[in-house]
PDB file of C-alpha atoms in Angstrom:
ATOM      1  CA  MET A   1      49.965   2.261 -42.378  1.00  0.00           C
ATOM      2  CA  THR A   2      46.202   1.315 -42.507  1.00  0.00           C
ATOM      3  CA  PHE A   3      44.813   4.540 -42.350  1.00  0.00           C
ATOM      4  CA  THR A   4      44.939   7.943 -44.280  1.00  0.00           C
ATOM      5  CA  LEU A   5      45.312  11.424 -42.447  1.00  0.00           C
ATOM      6  CA  ASP A   6      42.928  14.112 -43.390  1.00  0.00           C
ATOM      7  CA  LEU A   7      43.541  16.296 -40.198  1.00  0.00           C
ATOM      8  CA  LEU A   8      41.409  19.383 -39.846  1.00  0.00           C
ATOM      9  CA  PRO A   9      42.900  22.321 -39.160  1.00  0.00           C
ATOM     10  CA  PRO A  10      43.334  23.773 -35.656  1.00  0.00           C
ATOM     11  CA  ASP A  11      42.236  26.902 -34.332  1.00  0.00           C
ATOM     12  CA  PRO A  12      45.859  29.201 -34.160  1.00  0.00           C
ATOM     13  CA  LYS A  13      44.408  31.280 -31.330  1.00  0.00           C
ATOM     14  CA  LEU A  14      43.368  28.775 -29.068  1.00  0.00           C
ATOM     15  CA  GLN A  15      45.869  27.284 -26.861  1.00  0.00           C
ATOM     16  CA  PHE A  16      46.019  24.351 -24.488  1.00  0.00           C
ATOM     17  CA  ILE A  17      48.348  24.729 -21.571  1.00  0.00           C
ATOM     18  CA  GLU A  18      49.042  21.325 -19.472  1.00  0.00           C
ATOM     19  CA  GLU A  19      50.114  22.542 -16.195  1.00  0.00           C
ATOM     20  CA  GLY A  20      47.016  23.564 -14.896  1.00  0.00           C
ATOM     21  CA  HIS A  21      44.878  22.127 -17.715  1.00  0.00           C
ATOM     22  CA  GLN A  22      44.197  25.190 -18.679  1.00  0.00           C
ATOM     23  CA  TYR A  23      42.932  26.996 -22.634  1.00  0.00           C
ATOM     24  CA  VAL A  24      43.717  30.303 -23.354  1.00  0.00           C
ATOM     25  CA  TYR A  25      42.177  31.964 -26.646  1.00  0.00           C
ATOM     26  CA  HIS A  26      43.252  35.011 -27.961  1.00  0.00           C
ATOM     27  CA  ASP A  27      40.426  37.010 -28.875  1.00  0.00           C
ATOM     28  CA  PRO A  28      40.633  39.719 -31.757  1.00  0.00           C
ATOM     29  CA  ALA A  29      37.608  41.777 -30.178  1.00  0.00           C
ATOM     30  CA  ILE A  30      37.745  41.019 -26.447  1.00  0.00           C
ATOM     31  CA  GLY A  31      41.371  39.955 -25.808  1.00  0.00           C
ATOM     32  CA  THR A  32      43.249  36.779 -24.274  1.00  0.00           C
ATOM     33  CA  ILE A  33      40.391  34.575 -22.409  1.00  0.00           C
ATOM     34  CA  LYS A  34      40.587  31.418 -20.169  1.00  0.00           C
ATOM     35  CA  PRO A  35      37.554  29.686 -21.305  1.00  0.00           C
ATOM     36  CA  LYS A  36      36.549  26.575 -19.122  1.00  0.00           C
ATOM     37  CA  SER A  37      36.418  22.826 -20.416  1.00  0.00           C
ATOM     38  CA  VAL A  38      33.821  20.400 -20.668  1.00  0.00           C
ATOM     39  CA  SER A  39      35.068  18.812 -17.621  1.00  0.00           C
ATOM     40  CA  THR A  40      34.826  21.691 -15.421  1.00  0.00           C
ATOM     41  CA  VAL A  41      31.328  22.601 -16.299  1.00  0.00           C
ATOM     42  CA  LEU A  42      30.427  18.802 -15.464  1.00  0.00           C
ATOM     43  CA  ALA A  43      32.292  18.885 -12.463  1.00  0.00           C
ATOM     44  CA  GLU A  44      31.086  22.534 -11.024  1.00  0.00           C
ATOM     45  CA  THR A  45      27.372  21.279 -11.861  1.00  0.00           C
ATOM     46  CA  GLU A  46      27.834  18.050 -10.054  1.00  0.00           C
ATOM     47  CA  ALA A  47      26.923  16.323 -13.500  1.00  0.00           C
ATOM     48  CA  LYS A  48      29.840  13.724 -12.607  1.00  0.00           C
ATOM     49  CA  CYS A  49      28.967  10.549 -11.107  1.00  0.00           C
ATOM     50  CA  PHE A  50      31.351   9.092  -9.199  1.00  0.00           C
ATOM     51  CA  ASN A  51      30.667   9.058  -5.497  1.00  0.00           C
ATOM     52  CA  TYR A  52      34.082   9.490  -3.657  1.00  0.00           C
ATOM     53  CA  GLY A  53      32.526   9.369  -0.137  1.00  0.00           C
ATOM     54  CA  ILE A  54      31.309   5.958  -0.730  1.00  0.00           C
ATOM     55  CA  TRP A  55      35.181   5.097  -1.685  1.00  0.00           C
ATOM     56  CA  ARG A  56      35.961   6.684   1.490  1.00  0.00           C
ATOM     57  CA  LYS A  57      33.774   4.624   3.596  1.00  0.00           C
ATOM     58  CA  SER A  58      35.227   1.482   2.214  1.00  0.00           C
ATOM     59  CA  LEU A  59      38.701   2.551   2.795  1.00  0.00           C
ATOM     60  CA  MET A  60      37.802   3.483   6.148  1.00  0.00           C
ATOM     61  CA  ARG A  61      36.246   0.005   6.759  1.00  0.00           C
ATOM     62  CA  LYS A  62      39.678  -1.269   5.871  1.00  0.00           C
ATOM     63  CA  GLY A  63      41.373   0.561   8.790  1.00  0.00           C
ATOM     64  CA  LEU A  64      42.330   3.649   7.627  1.00  0.00           C
ATOM     65  CA  THR A  65      41.567   6.958   8.995  1.00  0.00           C
ATOM     66  CA  TYR A  66      39.827   9.717   7.177  1.00  0.00           C
ATOM     67  CA  HIS A  67      42.547  11.633   6.183  1.00  0.00           C
ATOM     68  CA  GLN A  68      44.728   8.260   5.078  1.00  0.00           C
ATOM     69  CA  ALA A  69      41.718   7.523   3.094  1.00  0.00           C
ATOM     70  CA  GLU A  70      41.722  10.723   1.391  1.00  0.00           C
ATOM     71  CA  ALA A  71      45.625  10.482   1.041  1.00  0.00           C
ATOM     72  CA  PHE A  72      45.515   6.733  -1.031  1.00  0.00           C
ATOM     73  CA  MET A  73      42.338   8.717  -3.310  1.00  0.00           C
ATOM     74  CA  ARG A  74      44.535  11.150  -4.326  1.00  0.00           C
ATOM     75  CA  TRP A  75      47.347   9.080  -5.052  1.00  0.00           C
ATOM     76  CA  HIS A  76      44.977   6.628  -6.543  1.00  0.00           C
ATOM     77  CA  ARG A  77      43.523   9.542  -8.832  1.00  0.00           C
ATOM     78  CA  GLU A  78      47.069  11.134  -9.780  1.00  0.00           C
ATOM     79  CA  HIS A  79      48.223   7.526 -10.787  1.00  0.00           C
ATOM     80  CA  ARG A  80      45.570   6.830 -13.050  1.00  0.00           C
ATOM     81  CA  ALA A  81      45.478  10.108 -14.885  1.00  0.00           C
ATOM     82  CA  GLN A  82      49.310   9.603 -15.365  1.00  0.00           C
ATOM     83  CA  VAL A  83      48.410   6.225 -16.926  1.00  0.00           C
ATOM     84  CA  GLY A  84      45.910   7.707 -19.216  1.00  0.00           C
ATOM     85  CA  THR A  85      48.249  10.634 -20.296  1.00  0.00           C
ATOM     86  CA  ASP A  86      50.872   8.444 -21.059  1.00  0.00           C
ATOM     87  CA  PHE A  87      48.286   6.172 -23.055  1.00  0.00           C
ATOM     88  CA  HIS A  88      47.015   9.255 -24.851  1.00  0.00           C
ATOM     89  CA  SER A  89      50.367  10.124 -25.809  1.00  0.00           C
ATOM     90  CA  LEU A  90      51.238   7.013 -27.280  1.00  0.00           C
ATOM     91  CA  ALA A  91      48.104   6.699 -29.038  1.00  0.00           C
ATOM     92  CA  GLU A  92      48.422  10.534 -30.415  1.00  0.00           C
ATOM     93  CA  ALA A  93      52.095   9.689 -31.915  1.00  0.00           C
ATOM     94  CA  ARG A  94      50.983   6.472 -33.328  1.00  0.00           C
ATOM     95  CA  PHE A  95      48.262   7.795 -35.460  1.00  0.00           C
ATOM     96  CA  LYS A  96      49.891  11.313 -36.215  1.00  0.00           C
ATOM     97  CA  SER A  97      53.781   8.868 -37.139  1.00  0.00           C
ATOM     98  CA  GLY A  98      52.080   6.551 -39.397  1.00  0.00           C
ATOM     99  CA  PHE A  99      54.623   4.175 -40.779  1.00  0.00           C
ATOM    100  CA  LEU A 100      57.057   5.969 -38.600  1.00  0.00           C
ATOM    101  CA  PHE A 101      55.974   5.276 -35.206  1.00  0.00           C
ATOM    102  CA  ASP A 102      58.254   3.782 -33.494  1.00  0.00           C
ATOM    103  CA  LEU A 103      57.174   2.240 -29.530  1.00  0.00           C
ATOM    104  CA  ASP A 104      60.663   1.863 -28.286  1.00  0.00           C
ATOM    105  CA  LYS A 105      61.157   5.348 -28.684  1.00  0.00           C
ATOM    106  CA  TYR A 106      58.093   6.725 -26.139  1.00  0.00           C
ATOM    107  CA  ALA A 107      58.123   3.261 -24.070  1.00  0.00           C
ATOM    108  CA  SER A 108      61.219   4.485 -21.619  1.00  0.00           C
ATOM    109  CA  ASN A 109      59.153   7.251 -20.851  1.00  0.00           C
ATOM    110  CA  VAL A 110      55.815   6.183 -20.058  1.00  0.00           C
ATOM    111  CA  LEU A 111      54.310   3.757 -17.660  1.00  0.00           C
ATOM    112  CA  PRO A 112      54.724  -0.053 -18.427  1.00  0.00           C
ATOM    113  CA  GLU A 113      50.831  -0.194 -17.805  1.00  0.00           C
ATOM    114  CA  ALA A 114      50.072   2.542 -20.604  1.00  0.00           C
ATOM    115  CA  VAL A 115      52.515   0.266 -22.832  1.00  0.00           C
ATOM    116  CA  ALA A 116      50.502  -2.830 -22.339  1.00  0.00           C
ATOM    117  CA  ILE A 117      47.207  -0.633 -23.103  1.00  0.00           C
ATOM    118  CA  PHE A 118      48.790   0.626 -25.987  1.00  0.00           C
ATOM    119  CA  GLU A 119      49.583  -2.489 -27.235  1.00  0.00           C
ATOM    120  CA  HIS A 120      46.782  -4.250 -27.662  1.00  0.00           C
ATOM    121  CA  PHE A 121      45.118  -1.112 -28.909  1.00  0.00           C
ATOM    122  CA  ASN A 122      47.153  -0.733 -31.701  1.00  0.00           C
ATOM    123  CA  ARG A 123      47.027  -4.659 -32.257  1.00  0.00           C
ATOM    124  CA  ASP A 124      43.496  -4.653 -32.066  1.00  0.00           C
ATOM    125  CA  PHE A 125      41.859  -1.374 -33.035  1.00  0.00           C
ATOM    126  CA  VAL A 126      44.139   0.563 -35.326  1.00  0.00           C
ATOM    127  CA  PRO A 127      43.878  -1.684 -38.215  1.00  0.00           C
ATOM    128  CA  ASN A 128      39.836  -1.013 -38.617  1.00  0.00           C
ATOM    129  CA  VAL A 129      40.546   2.836 -38.723  1.00  0.00           C
ATOM    130  CA  ALA A 130      40.669   4.051 -42.762  1.00  0.00           C
ATOM    131  CA  LYS A 131      40.788   7.863 -42.177  1.00  0.00           C
ATOM    132  CA  VAL A 132      41.709  10.212 -39.298  1.00  0.00           C
ATOM    133  CA  PHE A 133      40.252  13.649 -38.897  1.00  0.00           C
ATOM    134  CA  ILE A 134      41.325  14.722 -35.375  1.00  0.00           C
ATOM    135  CA  VAL A 135      43.717  13.795 -32.869  1.00  0.00           C
ATOM    136  CA  GLU A 136      43.475  15.366 -29.528  1.00  0.00           C
ATOM    137  CA  MET A 137      42.732  18.689 -30.837  1.00  0.00           C
ATOM    138  CA  PRO A 138      41.630  21.443 -28.816  1.00  0.00           C
ATOM    139  CA  MET A 139      38.586  23.429 -29.339  1.00  0.00           C
ATOM    140  CA  ILE A 140      36.481  26.217 -28.161  1.00  0.00           C
ATOM    141  CA  HIS A 141      32.758  27.025 -28.838  1.00  0.00           C
ATOM    142  CA  LYS A 142      32.915  30.719 -29.574  1.00  0.00           C
ATOM    143  CA  SER A 143      29.142  31.583 -28.514  1.00  0.00           C
ATOM    144  CA  LEU A 144      28.422  29.039 -25.712  1.00  0.00           C
ATOM    145  CA  ILE A 145      31.967  29.502 -24.597  1.00  0.00           C
ATOM    146  CA  TYR A 146      33.160  26.411 -23.443  1.00  0.00           C
ATOM    147  CA  THR A 147      36.347  24.496 -24.716  1.00  0.00           C
ATOM    148  CA  GLY A 148      37.191  20.312 -25.131  1.00  0.00           C
ATOM    149  CA  THR A 149      39.814  18.259 -26.611  1.00  0.00           C
ATOM    150  CA  PRO A 150      38.253  15.524 -28.719  1.00  0.00           C
ATOM    151  CA  ASP A 151      40.569  12.402 -28.782  1.00  0.00           C
ATOM    152  CA  LEU A 152      39.707  10.916 -32.034  1.00  0.00           C
ATOM    153  CA  LEU A 153      37.566  11.464 -34.911  1.00  0.00           C
ATOM    154  CA  VAL A 154      37.908   8.665 -37.459  1.00  0.00           C
ATOM    155  CA  GLU A 155      36.248   7.191 -40.415  1.00  0.00           C
ATOM    156  CA  MET A 156      36.015   3.229 -39.810  1.00  0.00           C
ATOM    157  CA  LYS A 157      36.872   0.757 -42.379  1.00  0.00           C
ATOM    158  CA  ASP A 158      32.817  -0.082 -42.611  1.00  0.00           C
ATOM    159  CA  GLY A 159      32.129   3.353 -43.525  1.00  0.00           C
ATOM    160  CA  SER A 160      30.836   4.631 -39.990  1.00  0.00           C
ATOM    161  CA  THR A 161      32.133   8.134 -38.889  1.00  0.00           C
ATOM    162  CA  LEU A 162      32.953   8.118 -34.788  1.00  0.00           C
ATOM    163  CA  LEU A 163      34.063  10.639 -32.458  1.00  0.00           C
ATOM    164  CA  LEU A 164      36.009   8.552 -29.880  1.00  0.00           C
ATOM    165  CA  ASP A 165      36.742   9.458 -26.234  1.00  0.00           C
ATOM    166  CA  TYR A 166      39.242   7.129 -24.747  1.00  0.00           C
ATOM    167  CA  LYS A 167      38.733   6.032 -20.802  1.00  0.00           C
ATOM    168  CA  THR A 168      41.899   3.913 -19.339  1.00  0.00           C
ATOM    169  CA  VAL A 169      40.211   2.026 -16.313  1.00  0.00           C
ATOM    170  CA  PRO A 170      42.505  -0.426 -14.072  1.00  0.00           C
ATOM    171  CA  ASN A 171      42.113  -4.099 -14.036  1.00  0.00           C
ATOM    172  CA  ALA A 172      40.395  -4.902 -10.530  1.00  0.00           C
ATOM    173  CA  GLU A 173      43.399  -7.253  -9.360  1.00  0.00           C
ATOM    174  CA  LYS A 174      45.982  -5.200 -10.356  1.00  0.00           C
ATOM    175  CA  ALA A 175      44.483  -2.001  -8.756  1.00  0.00           C
ATOM    176  CA  HIS A 176      44.393  -4.218  -5.402  1.00  0.00           C
ATOM    177  CA  ASP A 177      47.896  -4.870  -5.734  1.00  0.00           C
ATOM    178  CA  ASP A 178      48.220  -1.188  -6.398  1.00  0.00           C
ATOM    179  CA  MET A 179      46.448  -0.170  -2.895  1.00  0.00           C
ATOM    180  CA  LEU A 180      48.523  -3.234  -1.159  1.00  0.00           C
ATOM    181  CA  TRP A 181      51.519  -1.642  -1.988  1.00  0.00           C
ATOM    182  CA  TRP A 182      50.517   1.797  -1.214  1.00  0.00           C
ATOM    183  CA  LEU A 183      49.543   0.339   2.344  1.00  0.00           C
ATOM    184  CA  GLU A 184      52.807  -1.602   2.794  1.00  0.00           C
ATOM    185  CA  HIS A 185      54.501   2.258   1.254  1.00  0.00           C
ATOM    186  CA  GLN A 186      52.976   3.798   4.162  1.00  0.00           C
ATOM    187  CA  GLY A 187      53.435   1.869   6.641  1.00  0.00           C
ATOM    188  CA  LEU A 188      49.513   0.822   7.545  1.00  0.00           C
ATOM    189  CA  MET A 189      50.165  -2.708   8.326  1.00  0.00           C
ATOM    190  CA  ASP A 190      46.524  -3.152  10.318  1.00  0.00           C
ATOM    191  CA  ALA A 191      45.071  -2.013   7.137  1.00  0.00           C
ATOM    192  CA  LEU A 192      47.302  -3.942   4.812  1.00  0.00           C
ATOM    193  CA  LYS A 193      46.134  -6.704   6.688  1.00  0.00           C
ATOM    194  CA  ILE A 194      42.673  -6.471   6.720  1.00  0.00           C
ATOM    195  CA  ALA A 195      42.639  -5.749   2.609  1.00  0.00           C
ATOM    196  CA  ARG A 196      44.954  -8.807   2.314  1.00  0.00           C
ATOM    197  CA  GLU A 197      42.322 -10.883   4.373  1.00  0.00           C
ATOM    198  CA  ASN A 198      39.437  -9.172   2.276  1.00  0.00           C
ATOM    199  CA  PRO A 199      39.854  -9.013  -1.371  1.00  0.00           C
ATOM    200  CA  PRO A 200      37.287  -7.355  -3.521  1.00  0.00           C
ATOM    201  CA  ASN A 201      35.007  -9.468  -5.959  1.00  0.00           C
ATOM    202  CA  ILE A 202      37.597  -8.741  -8.931  1.00  0.00           C
ATOM    203  CA  ASP A 203      35.137 -10.245 -11.523  1.00  0.00           C
ATOM    204  CA  GLY A 204      32.713  -8.082 -10.495  1.00  0.00           C
ATOM    205  CA  LYS A 205      34.994  -4.878 -10.388  1.00  0.00           C
ATOM    206  CA  ASN A 206      36.083  -5.883 -13.499  1.00  0.00           C
ATOM    207  CA  ALA A 207      32.566  -6.260 -15.052  1.00  0.00           C
ATOM    208  CA  ARG A 208      31.812  -2.905 -13.914  1.00  0.00           C
ATOM    209  CA  SER A 209      34.446  -1.176 -15.791  1.00  0.00           C
ATOM    210  CA  TRP A 210      32.882  -1.512 -19.065  1.00  0.00           C
ATOM    211  CA  ARG A 211      29.756  -0.134 -17.994  1.00  0.00           C
ATOM    212  CA  LYS A 212      28.642   3.421 -19.854  1.00  0.00           C
ATOM    213  CA  ARG A 213      28.821   6.123 -17.231  1.00  0.00           C
ATOM    214  CA  ASP A 214      26.388   9.137 -17.989  1.00  0.00           C
ATOM    215  CA  GLU A 215      28.798  11.800 -17.621  1.00  0.00           C
ATOM    216  CA  TRP A 216      30.505   9.902 -20.618  1.00  0.00           C
ATOM    217  CA  VAL A 217      27.967  10.349 -23.199  1.00  0.00           C
ATOM    218  CA  LEU A 218      27.574  14.082 -21.874  1.00  0.00           C
ATOM    219  CA  GLN A 219      31.311  14.726 -23.050  1.00  0.00           C
ATOM    220  CA  ILE A 220      30.694  13.194 -26.396  1.00  0.00           C
ATOM    221  CA  SER A 221      28.015  14.983 -26.852  1.00  0.00           C
ATOM    222  CA  ALA A 222      29.847  18.627 -26.343  1.00  0.00           C
ATOM    223  CA  TYR A 223      32.581  17.331 -28.385  1.00  0.00           C
ATOM    224  CA  ILE A 224      30.201  16.690 -30.907  1.00  0.00           C
ATOM    225  CA  GLU A 225      29.000  20.177 -31.109  1.00  0.00           C
ATOM    226  CA  LEU A 226      32.371  21.510 -30.623  1.00  0.00           C
ATOM    227  CA  VAL A 227      33.102  19.448 -34.329  1.00  0.00           C
ATOM    228  CA  ARG A 228      30.027  21.007 -35.740  1.00  0.00           C
ATOM    229  CA  ALA A 229      30.515  24.486 -34.586  1.00  0.00           C
ATOM    230  CA  ASN A 230      34.357  24.440 -35.723  1.00  0.00           C
ATOM    231  CA  HIS A 231      34.376  22.637 -38.787  1.00  0.00           C
ATOM    232  CA  GLY A 232      30.452  22.612 -39.889  1.00  0.00           C
ATOM    233  CA  ILE A 233      30.875  18.866 -39.720  1.00  0.00           C
ATOM    234  CA  THR A 234      27.837  16.750 -37.942  1.00  0.00           C
ATOM    235  CA  VAL A 235      28.707  13.808 -36.205  1.00  0.00           C
ATOM    236  CA  LYS A 236      26.252  11.297 -35.601  1.00  0.00           C
ATOM    237  CA  GLN A 237      27.857   8.429 -33.927  1.00  0.00           C
ATOM    238  CA  GLY A 238      30.041   8.528 -30.763  1.00  0.00           C
ATOM    239  CA  GLY A 239      31.605   6.285 -28.529  1.00  0.00           C
ATOM    240  CA  ASN A 240      33.975   5.411 -25.520  1.00  0.00           C
ATOM    241  CA  LEU A 241      36.820   3.557 -26.187  1.00  0.00           C
ATOM    242  CA  VAL A 242      37.509   1.879 -22.597  1.00  0.00           C
ATOM    243  CA  LEU A 243      40.615   0.071 -22.210  1.00  0.00           C
ATOM    244  CA  ASN A 244      42.777  -1.900 -19.547  1.00  0.00           C
ATOM    245  CA  ASP A 245      45.931  -3.405 -20.154  1.00  0.00           C
ATOM    246  CA  THR A 246      44.390  -6.559 -21.292  1.00  0.00           C
ATOM    247  CA  LYS A 247      41.285  -5.621 -23.753  1.00  0.00           C
ATOM    248  CA  PHE A 248      39.213  -2.724 -24.728  1.00  0.00           C
ATOM    249  CA  ARG A 249      35.694  -2.485 -25.457  1.00  0.00           C
ATOM    250  CA  LEU A 250      33.783   0.479 -27.752  1.00  0.00           C
ATOM    251  CA  LEU A 251      30.649   1.454 -26.003  1.00  0.00           C
ATOM    252  CA  PRO A 252      29.106   3.306 -28.661  1.00  0.00           C
ATOM    253  CA  HIS A 253      26.395   6.115 -28.767  1.00  0.00           C
ATOM    254  CA  ASN A 254      23.796   6.428 -31.211  1.00  0.00           C
ATOM    255  CA  ARG A 255      22.293   9.532 -32.712  1.00  0.00           C
ATOM    256  CA  ALA A 256      19.498   9.542 -30.128  1.00  0.00           C
ATOM    257  CA  ASP A 257      21.435   8.937 -27.445  1.00  0.00           C
ATOM    258  CA  ILE A 258      23.829  12.216 -28.373  1.00  0.00           C
ATOM    259  CA  ALA A 259      21.046  14.139 -29.072  1.00  0.00           C
ATOM    260  CA  GLN A 260      19.384  13.484 -25.698  1.00  0.00           C
ATOM    261  CA  ALA A 261      23.018  14.123 -24.256  1.00  0.00           C
ATOM    262  CA  TRP A 262      23.274  17.232 -25.807  1.00  0.00           C
ATOM    263  CA  ASN A 263      19.744  18.446 -24.314  1.00  0.00           C
ATOM    264  CA  ARG A 264      21.390  17.506 -21.026  1.00  0.00           C
ATOM    265  CA  TYR A 265      24.805  19.009 -21.270  1.00  0.00           C
ATOM    266  CA  ALA A 266      22.979  22.116 -22.565  1.00  0.00           C
ATOM    267  CA  GLY A 267      21.092  22.043 -19.365  1.00  0.00           C
ATOM    268  CA  PHE A 268      24.361  21.971 -17.135  1.00  0.00           C
ATOM    269  CA  LEU A 269      25.940  24.455 -19.133  1.00  0.00           C
ATOM    270  CA  LEU A 270      22.929  27.143 -18.801  1.00  0.00           C
ATOM    271  CA  GLU A 271      23.503  26.308 -14.959  1.00  0.00           C
ATOM    272  CA  TYR A 272      27.224  26.855 -15.075  1.00  0.00           C
ATOM    273  CA  HIS A 273      27.046  30.189 -17.205  1.00  0.00           C
ATOM    274  CA  SER A 274      23.613  31.424 -14.978  1.00  0.00           C
ATOM    275  CA  ARG A 275      25.506  31.013 -11.748  1.00  0.00           C
ATOM    276  CA  ARG A 276      28.908  32.397 -13.078  1.00  0.00           C
ATOM    277  CA  ALA A 277      27.248  35.606 -14.543  1.00  0.00           C
ATOM    278  CA  GLY A 278      25.846  35.835 -11.521  1.00  0.00           C
ATOM    279  CA  LEU A 279      28.640  36.138  -9.409  1.00  0.00           C
ATOM    280  CA  GLY A 280      30.175  38.868 -12.509  1.00  0.00           C
ATOM    281  CA  ASP A 281      32.178  36.767 -14.623  1.00  0.00           C
ATOM    282  CA  ALA A 282      32.597  38.481 -17.680  1.00  0.00           C
ATOM    283  CA  LEU A 283      32.789  35.556 -20.261  1.00  0.00           C
ATOM    284  CA  SER A 284      29.730  33.461 -18.460  1.00  0.00           C
ATOM    285  CA  GLN A 285      27.754  37.202 -18.792  1.00  0.00           C
ATOM    286  CA  LEU A 286      28.583  36.986 -22.408  1.00  0.00           C
ATOM    287  CA  ALA A 287      28.147  33.404 -23.496  1.00  0.00           C
ATOM    288  CA  LEU A 288      24.505  33.444 -21.194  1.00  0.00           C
ATOM    289  CA  PRO A 289      22.452  34.741 -24.140  1.00  0.00           C
ATOM    290  CA  ALA A 290      23.499  32.290 -26.622  1.00  0.00           C
ATOM    291  CA  VAL A 291      22.733  29.604 -23.940  1.00  0.00           C
ATOM    292  CA  GLU A 292      19.462  31.049 -22.745  1.00  0.00           C
ATOM    293  CA  ALA A 293      18.521  30.958 -26.959  1.00  0.00           C
ATOM    294  CA  LEU A 294      19.276  27.183 -26.838  1.00  0.00           C
ATOM    295  CA  PHE A 295      16.148  26.739 -24.551  1.00  0.00           C
ATOM    296  CA  ALA A 296      13.601  29.754 -26.445  1.00  0.00           C
TER     297      ALA A 296
END
């Protein structure tokens, strides 16, 4: 094992339920509650940046109907989510198992693409890790009332402490092949012919995969605040570890990036809780004074 495990303690009153992606917190004062996640706050305030309308239109130009385009986007999202889930499970097992980790034990139960992503992550990134403090730990902010699961908090061998979030992205050539397979599987031969005759700009799509997205640093800043609120640790640096089946890239966020992103996330949190409180949501009514105090 190239690193040491020094895991921070989890909150025993907080549960994460994979089905439905729910957080359940057993509060001794107010009972069992289901606070929403960072991702939900960003989604419901429209802070997430991906434009599905543009993607839908591009599919319709290939000959798909509106409903066929919706079906493909749903299939693609579910497939990519499964790749991400499988990679996360391998990375978690690797860090928690140390010397005892055996990839063969897990490989048959996960998608081959996730295995390919993991193999170069394990070869090229893991050896640079010195200490591991958090691996996939569900957390709750008890005053601002939101939840999240940071992927990884580590000390690197260069002495830096980083909070990292994984982002698995498709290799553009494979993503195109996946679409061709889906079109053929669905019997959409006209659209298949158009797609084959008009392949995407593979180099351009691959280059765009490695760009920072605004929502990613917002998510990192919210996770860093969770670590501070729960463990009293101020993390000054973070980043997104963007991975596909051929390579990875660390997109870093410095202290200024994170401070700016936290201010923006707090604004989205205020919008979220204000709206929900106005609709009678008891949790948001409870959180709202604490969030408003951030702007006093």
